mmCIF file of C-alpha atoms in Angstrom:
data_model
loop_
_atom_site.group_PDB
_atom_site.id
_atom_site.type_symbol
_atom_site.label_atom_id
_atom_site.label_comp_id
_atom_site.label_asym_id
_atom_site.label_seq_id
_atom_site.Cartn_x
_atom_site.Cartn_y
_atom_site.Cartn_z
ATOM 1 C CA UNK A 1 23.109 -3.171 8.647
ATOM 2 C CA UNK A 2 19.132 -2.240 9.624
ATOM 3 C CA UNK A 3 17.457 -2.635 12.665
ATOM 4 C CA UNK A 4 15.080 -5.309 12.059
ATOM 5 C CA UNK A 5 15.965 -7.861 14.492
ATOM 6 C CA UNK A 6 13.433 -6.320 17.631
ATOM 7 C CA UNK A 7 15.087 -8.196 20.847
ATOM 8 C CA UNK A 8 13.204 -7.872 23.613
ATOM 9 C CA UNK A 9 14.515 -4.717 26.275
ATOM 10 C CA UNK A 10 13.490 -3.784 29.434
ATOM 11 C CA UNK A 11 11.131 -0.695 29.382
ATOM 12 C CA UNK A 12 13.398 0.393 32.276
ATOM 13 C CA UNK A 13 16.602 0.293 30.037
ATOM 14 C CA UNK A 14 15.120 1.814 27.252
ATOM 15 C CA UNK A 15 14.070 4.835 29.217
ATOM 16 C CA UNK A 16 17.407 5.167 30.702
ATOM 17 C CA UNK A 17 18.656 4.550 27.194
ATOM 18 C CA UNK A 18 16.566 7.490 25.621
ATOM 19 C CA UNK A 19 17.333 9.650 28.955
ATOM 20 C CA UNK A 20 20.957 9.591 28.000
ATOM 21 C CA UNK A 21 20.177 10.410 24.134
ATOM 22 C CA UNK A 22 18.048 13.496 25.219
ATOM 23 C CA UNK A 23 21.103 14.049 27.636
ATOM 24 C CA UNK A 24 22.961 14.473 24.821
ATOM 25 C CA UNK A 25 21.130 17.674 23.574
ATOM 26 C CA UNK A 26 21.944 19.560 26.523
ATOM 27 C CA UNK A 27 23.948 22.671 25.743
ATOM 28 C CA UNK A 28 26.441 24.161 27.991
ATOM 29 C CA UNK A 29 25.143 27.679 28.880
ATOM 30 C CA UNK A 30 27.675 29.599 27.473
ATOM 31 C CA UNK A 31 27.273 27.513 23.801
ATOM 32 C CA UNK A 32 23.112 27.996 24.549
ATOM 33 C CA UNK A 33 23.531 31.293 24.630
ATOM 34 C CA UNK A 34 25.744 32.068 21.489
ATOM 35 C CA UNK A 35 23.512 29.416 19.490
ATOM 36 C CA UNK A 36 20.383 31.704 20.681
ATOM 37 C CA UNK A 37 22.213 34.971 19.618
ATOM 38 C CA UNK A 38 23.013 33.318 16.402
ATOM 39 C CA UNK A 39 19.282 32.171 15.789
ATOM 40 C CA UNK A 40 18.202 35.870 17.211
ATOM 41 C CA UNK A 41 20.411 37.955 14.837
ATOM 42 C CA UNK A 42 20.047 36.017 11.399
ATOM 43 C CA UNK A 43 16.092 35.861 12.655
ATOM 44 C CA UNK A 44 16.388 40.157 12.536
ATOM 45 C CA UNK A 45 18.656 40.208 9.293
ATOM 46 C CA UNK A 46 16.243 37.922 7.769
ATOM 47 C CA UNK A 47 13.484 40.175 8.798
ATOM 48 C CA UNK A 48 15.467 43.404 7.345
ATOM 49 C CA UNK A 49 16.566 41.438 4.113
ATOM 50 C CA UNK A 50 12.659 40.968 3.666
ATOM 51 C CA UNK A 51 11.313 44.196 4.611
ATOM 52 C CA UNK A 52 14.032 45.754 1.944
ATOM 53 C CA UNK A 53 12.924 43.029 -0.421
ATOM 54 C CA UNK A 54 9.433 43.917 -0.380
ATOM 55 C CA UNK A 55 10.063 48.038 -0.762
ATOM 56 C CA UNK A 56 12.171 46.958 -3.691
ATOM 57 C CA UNK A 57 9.349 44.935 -5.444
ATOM 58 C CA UNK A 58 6.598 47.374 -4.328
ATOM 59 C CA UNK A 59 8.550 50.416 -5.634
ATOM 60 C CA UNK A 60 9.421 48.459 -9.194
ATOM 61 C CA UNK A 61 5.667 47.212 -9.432
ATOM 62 C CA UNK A 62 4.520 51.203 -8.552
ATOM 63 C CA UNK A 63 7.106 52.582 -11.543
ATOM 64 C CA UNK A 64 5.540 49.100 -13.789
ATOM 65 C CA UNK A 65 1.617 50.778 -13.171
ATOM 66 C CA UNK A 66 2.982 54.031 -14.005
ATOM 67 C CA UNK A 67 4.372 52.808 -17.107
ATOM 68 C CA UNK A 68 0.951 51.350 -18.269
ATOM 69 C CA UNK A 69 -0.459 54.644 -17.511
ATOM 70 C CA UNK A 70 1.501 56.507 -19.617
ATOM 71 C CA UNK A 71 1.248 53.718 -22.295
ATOM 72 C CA UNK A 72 -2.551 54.144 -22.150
ATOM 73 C CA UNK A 73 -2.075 57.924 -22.118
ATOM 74 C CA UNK A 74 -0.111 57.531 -25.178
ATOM 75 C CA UNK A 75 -2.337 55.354 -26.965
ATOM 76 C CA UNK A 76 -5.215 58.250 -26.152
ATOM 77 C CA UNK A 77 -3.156 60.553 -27.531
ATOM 78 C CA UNK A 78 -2.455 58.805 -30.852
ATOM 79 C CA UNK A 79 1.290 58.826 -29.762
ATOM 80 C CA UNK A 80 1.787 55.266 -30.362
ATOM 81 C CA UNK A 81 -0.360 52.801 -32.749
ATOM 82 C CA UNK A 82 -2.894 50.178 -31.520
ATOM 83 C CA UNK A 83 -0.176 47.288 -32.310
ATOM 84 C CA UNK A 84 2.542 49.664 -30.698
ATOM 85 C CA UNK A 85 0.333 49.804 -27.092
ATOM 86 C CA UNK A 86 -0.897 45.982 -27.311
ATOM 87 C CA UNK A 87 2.833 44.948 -27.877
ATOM 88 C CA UNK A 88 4.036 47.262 -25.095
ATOM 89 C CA UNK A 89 0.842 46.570 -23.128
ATOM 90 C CA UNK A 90 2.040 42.907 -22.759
ATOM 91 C CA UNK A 91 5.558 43.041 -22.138
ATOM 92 C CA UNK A 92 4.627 45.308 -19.271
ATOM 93 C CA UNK A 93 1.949 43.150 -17.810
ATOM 94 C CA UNK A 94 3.966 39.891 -17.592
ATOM 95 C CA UNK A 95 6.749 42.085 -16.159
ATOM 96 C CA UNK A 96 4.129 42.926 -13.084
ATOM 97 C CA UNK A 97 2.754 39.470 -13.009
ATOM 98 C CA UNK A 98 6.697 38.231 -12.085
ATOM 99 C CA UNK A 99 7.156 41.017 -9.465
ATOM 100 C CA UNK A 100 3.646 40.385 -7.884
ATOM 101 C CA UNK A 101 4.714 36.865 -7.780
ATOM 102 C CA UNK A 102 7.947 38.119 -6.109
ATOM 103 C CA UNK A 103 5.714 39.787 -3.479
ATOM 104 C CA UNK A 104 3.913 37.056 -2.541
ATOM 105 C CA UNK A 105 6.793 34.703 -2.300
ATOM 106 C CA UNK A 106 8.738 37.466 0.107
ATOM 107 C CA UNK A 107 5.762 37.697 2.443
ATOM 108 C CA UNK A 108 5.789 34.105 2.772
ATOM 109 C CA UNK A 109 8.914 34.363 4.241
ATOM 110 C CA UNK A 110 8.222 34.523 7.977
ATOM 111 C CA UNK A 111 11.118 33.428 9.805
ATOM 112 C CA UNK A 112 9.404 30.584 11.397
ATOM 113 C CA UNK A 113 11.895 28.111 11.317
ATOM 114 C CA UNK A 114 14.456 30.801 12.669
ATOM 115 C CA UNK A 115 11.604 30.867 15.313
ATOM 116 C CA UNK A 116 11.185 27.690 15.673
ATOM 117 C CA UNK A 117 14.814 26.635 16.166
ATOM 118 C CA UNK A 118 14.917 29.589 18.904
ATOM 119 C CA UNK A 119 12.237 27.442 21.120
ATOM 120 C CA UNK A 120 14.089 24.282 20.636
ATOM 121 C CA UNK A 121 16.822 25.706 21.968
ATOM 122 C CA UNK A 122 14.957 27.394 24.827
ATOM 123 C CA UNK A 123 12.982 23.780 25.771
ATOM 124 C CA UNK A 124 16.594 21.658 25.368
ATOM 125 C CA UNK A 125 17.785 22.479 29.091
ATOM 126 C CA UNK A 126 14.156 21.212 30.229
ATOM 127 C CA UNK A 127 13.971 17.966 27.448
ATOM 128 C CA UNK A 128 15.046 15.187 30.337
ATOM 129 C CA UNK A 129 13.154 16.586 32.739
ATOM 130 C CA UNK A 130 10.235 16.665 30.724
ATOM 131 C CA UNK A 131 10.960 12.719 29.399
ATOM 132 C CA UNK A 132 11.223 11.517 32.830
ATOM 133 C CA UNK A 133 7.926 12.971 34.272
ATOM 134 C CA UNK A 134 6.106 11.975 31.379
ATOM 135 C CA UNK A 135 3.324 9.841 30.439
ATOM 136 C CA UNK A 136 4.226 6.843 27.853
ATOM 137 C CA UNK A 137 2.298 8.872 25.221
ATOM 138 C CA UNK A 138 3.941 12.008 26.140
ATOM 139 C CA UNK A 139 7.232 10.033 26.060
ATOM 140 C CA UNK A 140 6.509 8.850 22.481
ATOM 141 C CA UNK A 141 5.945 12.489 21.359
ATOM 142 C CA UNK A 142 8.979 13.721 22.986
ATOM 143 C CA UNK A 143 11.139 11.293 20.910
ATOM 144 C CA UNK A 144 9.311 11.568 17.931
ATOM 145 C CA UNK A 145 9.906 15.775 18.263
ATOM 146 C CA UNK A 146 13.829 14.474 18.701
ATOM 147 C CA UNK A 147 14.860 11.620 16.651
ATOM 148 C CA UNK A 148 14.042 10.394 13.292
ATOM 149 C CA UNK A 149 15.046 7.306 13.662
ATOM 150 C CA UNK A 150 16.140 4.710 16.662
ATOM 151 C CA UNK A 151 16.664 0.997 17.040
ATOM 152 C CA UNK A 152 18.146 -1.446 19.675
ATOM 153 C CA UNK A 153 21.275 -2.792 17.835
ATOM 154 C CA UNK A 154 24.320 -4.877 19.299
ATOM 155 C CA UNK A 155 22.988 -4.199 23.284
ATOM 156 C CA UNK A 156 22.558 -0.303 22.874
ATOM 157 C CA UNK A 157 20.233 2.304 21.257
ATOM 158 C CA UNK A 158 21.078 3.693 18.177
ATOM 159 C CA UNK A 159 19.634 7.093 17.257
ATOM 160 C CA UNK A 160 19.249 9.513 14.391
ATOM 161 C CA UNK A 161 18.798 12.944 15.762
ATOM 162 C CA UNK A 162 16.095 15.436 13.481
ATOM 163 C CA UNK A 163 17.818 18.159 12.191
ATOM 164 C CA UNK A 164 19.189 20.543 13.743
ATOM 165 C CA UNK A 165 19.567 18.426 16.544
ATOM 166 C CA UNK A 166 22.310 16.385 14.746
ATOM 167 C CA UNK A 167 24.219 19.781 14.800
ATOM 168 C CA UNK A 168 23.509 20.109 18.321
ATOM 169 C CA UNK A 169 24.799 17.001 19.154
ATOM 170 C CA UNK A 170 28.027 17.499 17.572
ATOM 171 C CA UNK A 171 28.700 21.206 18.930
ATOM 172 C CA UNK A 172 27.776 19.138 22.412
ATOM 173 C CA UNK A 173 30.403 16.775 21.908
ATOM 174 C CA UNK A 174 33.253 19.215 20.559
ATOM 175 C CA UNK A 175 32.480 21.604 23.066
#
């Protein structure tokens, strides 16, 4: 069952209605604080699992050149035949196309989500506050940042929290 049916509610009970969903998100400080270590760590072993990812690609794309060195050396020297250092030549090139690929996909990696959850979490104890004193437009954006979905259905508001508020939301209520 949808929410098409759009009664008519009171702007008044709406607000209260959304003041008790953002309510919702409001972490005990103790939980706050573990869920912002938890971000903070896996944020640094993230960073570290990159850092050693990208060493690891640089060092096997620096051994990959060296390689094609000593192929061309080779071929200088008559040590291998022109079919020998094309065949060779190849194999080695698409091997340092992959791992340059690799390197640009690591330092894509930035952690910005990991960052990102870590403000939510640091603007959650303010989120009512914020709703309260705000403009209708700022009101709108505050719920859009929040839910992905809400309707008025059977004489209450129904909500679908973004993620990872819906996780919030249920360490909130098993807390």
């Amino acid at each position: 069952s949808s929410c098409t049916e759009r009664p008519y509610v009171r702007e008044e009970t709406l607000d209260a209605a959304f003041r008790q969903t953002l309510k919702a998100l409001i972490l005990p400080d103790d939980l706050l604080a573990e869920f912002l270590r938890s971000l903070e760590v896996n944020s640094e072993e993230r960073d570290q699992a990159k850092a050693v990812r990208l060493s690891e690609l640089r060092a096997q794309h620096s051994m990959l050149t060296k390689r094609l060195d000593c192929l061309y050396r080779d071929r200088l020297d008559h040590t291998i035949s022109a079919n020998a250092y094309k065949g060779y030549k190849s194999e080695i090139e698409k091997e340092c196309d992959s791992v340059e690929g690799e390197i640009l996909v690591a330092e894509e990696m930035n952690g910005e989500a990991l960052r990102g959850g870590i403000r939510i979490l640091q603007l959650l104890p303010t989120l009512v506050d914020r709703f309260e004193n705000a403009d209708p437009q700022e009101k709108r954006l505050c719920l859009l940042a929040v839910l992905s979905n809400s309707c008025w259905k059977d004489g209450g508001l129904v909500v679908e929290y973004r993620q990872p508020l819906d996780s919030i939301v249920s360490a909130v209520s098993l807390h």
